[in-house]
Amino acid sequence: MSQHTSWQAIAPDLWSLNYGFRNAGLQVSTRMTVARLRDGSLFAHSAVPLAPAQKQFLDGLGPLRSIVAPSTMHHLFAADLAALYPEARLYGPAGLKRKRPDLRNLQVLESDDAALPWGGELGHLRFDGIPLLQESLWFHHASGTLIATDILQCWKGPLSLGVRLYLGLTGGHERLTVPRTVRLLVRDPSAAKRCALAALQWPIARVVLLHNSVLEDRAFERVAEAFSIWTAD
C-alpha cells in the first residue's frame, strides 16, 4: 500500500517529501529532496509520485527544471515526474541510460560540471568503485546538507518486523552506516576510499537520507565513522 505524506522544510530553500510503498514484500519509504536555486528554479533529487496537493505545493516553490535519478537503482518514478514537468531536464548515471532506454531524454551525469543549472550551489560526487550502483552523493552548500541514496543508511522510528529483520542483516538500524548490501557490491576499494575522502572535504552539517531519516546531530562525525570502513588505515 502506498502512502503519501506532507512536504518537510529541511533548511532554507531545501525541502523533502517521503513516499511509503511496498517493495519486495517490505513496507519501505523513499524520499524526494528539492532545492531552490538562486535563479528561482527547482532541483529534484530522486522522484516520488505526487498527489495533487503535493504538486500544488511544489509548483508554489518555483519551476522545476532539473530532475536527478541518483543511481541505477533509484529511478522507478523518474519518468512519471518528468511527464508532469516536460520542461525539466532529466539527469542520471550512464548505467541508467542503458537500463532504462525509455528515458530517452536522460542526460548522463559525468562530473561536477559548473555549467549545469545547479553549478556552484550543489556539489555532485560520483561515488566510484561500486559499478552496479553508480550512485552520486550531493551537497547543498548553502545549508551544509549531504544528500545520499543507498551508500549511507540509517533507519529510525517505527519499522515493520520485516524491515527490522532485514536491517539486522544489512545494518543501518538507528546508526548511520554503509550497509552490508552496498559493501558486497564494491569492486574497487581504492576508488571507494578516494570518493569517501572527497565527500569528507565537505563541511557536512546535516545528512538527508533517501530512506527514512534526516540526521542533524553530529552529522560530519557520523559520516566519517560510516566511511571509516574505507578510510581507516
Short mmCIF file of N, CA, C and O in Angstrom, two decimals, residues 125-136 151 178 181-196 230:
data_model
loop_
_atom_site.label_atom_id
_atom_site.label_comp_id
_atom_site.label_asym_id
_atom_site.label_seq_id
_atom_site.Cartn_x
_atom_site.Cartn_y
_atom_site.Cartn_z
N LEU A 125 29.20 14.39 -6.46
CA LEU A 125 30.34 13.48 -6.38
C LEU A 125 29.92 12.09 -6.82
O LEU A 125 29.14 11.43 -6.13
N ARG A 126 30.39 11.68 -7.98
CA ARG A 126 30.12 10.31 -8.44
C ARG A 126 30.95 9.36 -7.59
O ARG A 126 32.16 9.46 -7.54
N PHE A 127 30.26 8.43 -6.92
CA PHE A 127 30.95 7.53 -5.99
C PHE A 127 31.43 6.31 -6.77
O PHE A 127 30.67 5.40 -7.05
N ASP A 128 32.71 6.31 -7.12
CA ASP A 128 33.28 5.25 -7.93
C ASP A 128 33.58 4.00 -7.09
O ASP A 128 33.58 4.04 -5.86
N GLY A 129 33.83 2.91 -7.79
CA GLY A 129 34.19 1.66 -7.13
C GLY A 129 33.03 0.72 -6.89
O GLY A 129 33.23 -0.41 -6.46
N ILE A 130 31.80 1.20 -7.17
CA ILE A 130 30.60 0.37 -6.97
C ILE A 130 29.81 0.43 -8.27
O ILE A 130 28.78 1.11 -8.36
N PRO A 131 30.26 -0.25 -9.31
CA PRO A 131 29.68 -0.05 -10.65
C PRO A 131 28.22 -0.43 -10.77
O PRO A 131 27.52 0.13 -11.62
N LEU A 132 27.74 -1.34 -9.96
CA LEU A 132 26.34 -1.73 -10.08
C LEU A 132 25.40 -0.61 -9.60
O LEU A 132 24.28 -0.50 -10.08
N LEU A 133 25.87 0.20 -8.66
CA LEU A 133 25.05 1.30 -8.13
C LEU A 133 25.18 2.58 -8.95
O LEU A 133 24.18 3.25 -9.22
N GLN A 134 26.42 2.95 -9.29
CA GLN A 134 26.68 4.23 -9.95
C GLN A 134 25.97 5.38 -9.25
O GLN A 134 25.34 6.24 -9.86
N GLU A 135 26.09 5.39 -7.93
CA GLU A 135 25.44 6.42 -7.13
C GLU A 135 26.28 7.68 -7.06
O GLU A 135 27.51 7.63 -7.10
N SER A 136 25.61 8.80 -6.94
CA SER A 136 26.26 10.07 -6.68
C SER A 136 25.83 10.60 -5.33
O SER A 136 24.67 10.44 -4.92
N ILE A 151 24.26 4.46 -0.35
CA ILE A 151 25.59 4.24 0.22
C ILE A 151 25.57 4.48 1.73
O ILE A 151 26.26 3.79 2.48
N VAL A 178 27.38 2.32 6.17
CA VAL A 178 27.33 1.79 4.81
C VAL A 178 26.80 0.37 4.94
O VAL A 178 27.48 -0.48 5.52
N THR A 181 24.81 -4.68 2.21
CA THR A 181 24.39 -4.89 0.82
C THR A 181 25.21 -4.04 -0.14
O THR A 181 25.50 -4.47 -1.26
N VAL A 182 25.60 -2.84 0.29
CA VAL A 182 26.44 -1.97 -0.54
C VAL A 182 27.89 -2.44 -0.50
O VAL A 182 28.57 -2.49 -1.52
N ARG A 183 28.38 -2.80 0.68
CA ARG A 183 29.78 -3.24 0.80
C ARG A 183 30.06 -4.44 -0.11
O ARG A 183 31.16 -4.55 -0.68
N LEU A 184 29.08 -5.31 -0.25
CA LEU A 184 29.27 -6.51 -1.08
C LEU A 184 29.38 -6.17 -2.56
O LEU A 184 29.86 -6.99 -3.35
N LEU A 185 28.93 -4.97 -2.95
CA LEU A 185 28.96 -4.57 -4.35
C LEU A 185 30.24 -3.84 -4.74
O LEU A 185 30.45 -3.55 -5.92
N VAL A 186 31.10 -3.54 -3.77
CA VAL A 186 32.32 -2.80 -4.04
C VAL A 186 33.27 -3.66 -4.88
O VAL A 186 33.58 -4.80 -4.54
N ARG A 187 33.73 -3.09 -5.99
CA ARG A 187 34.68 -3.78 -6.86
C ARG A 187 36.05 -3.12 -6.85
O ARG A 187 37.02 -3.73 -7.28
N ASP A 188 36.12 -1.89 -6.40
CA ASP A 188 37.40 -1.17 -6.36
C ASP A 188 37.47 -0.40 -5.04
O ASP A 188 37.07 0.76 -4.96
N PRO A 189 37.99 -1.05 -3.97
CA PRO A 189 38.04 -0.38 -2.66
C PRO A 189 38.85 0.91 -2.67
O PRO A 189 38.52 1.85 -1.94
N SER A 190 39.90 0.98 -3.49
CA SER A 190 40.71 2.20 -3.52
C SER A 190 39.90 3.37 -4.08
O SER A 190 40.03 4.51 -3.62
N ALA A 191 39.07 3.11 -5.08
CA ALA A 191 38.21 4.16 -5.64
C ALA A 191 37.15 4.58 -4.62
O ALA A 191 36.85 5.78 -4.48
N ALA A 192 36.59 3.62 -3.90
CA ALA A 192 35.60 3.94 -2.86
C ALA A 192 36.25 4.79 -1.77
O ALA A 192 35.65 5.76 -1.29
N LYS A 193 37.48 4.44 -1.38
CA LYS A 193 38.19 5.23 -0.37
C LYS A 193 38.42 6.65 -0.86
O LYS A 193 38.20 7.62 -0.12
N ARG A 194 38.86 6.81 -2.11
CA ARG A 194 39.11 8.13 -2.67
C ARG A 194 37.84 8.98 -2.64
O ARG A 194 37.88 10.18 -2.29
N CYS A 195 36.71 8.38 -2.99
CA CYS A 195 35.45 9.13 -3.01
C CYS A 195 34.97 9.45 -1.60
O CYS A 195 34.43 10.54 -1.36
N ALA A 196 35.14 8.51 -0.68
CA ALA A 196 34.76 8.77 0.71
C ALA A 196 35.56 9.94 1.28
O ALA A 196 35.01 10.83 1.95
N TRP A 230 36.37 2.37 4.80
CA TRP A 230 37.29 2.56 3.68
C TRP A 230 38.47 3.46 4.03
O TRP A 230 39.57 3.27 3.53
#
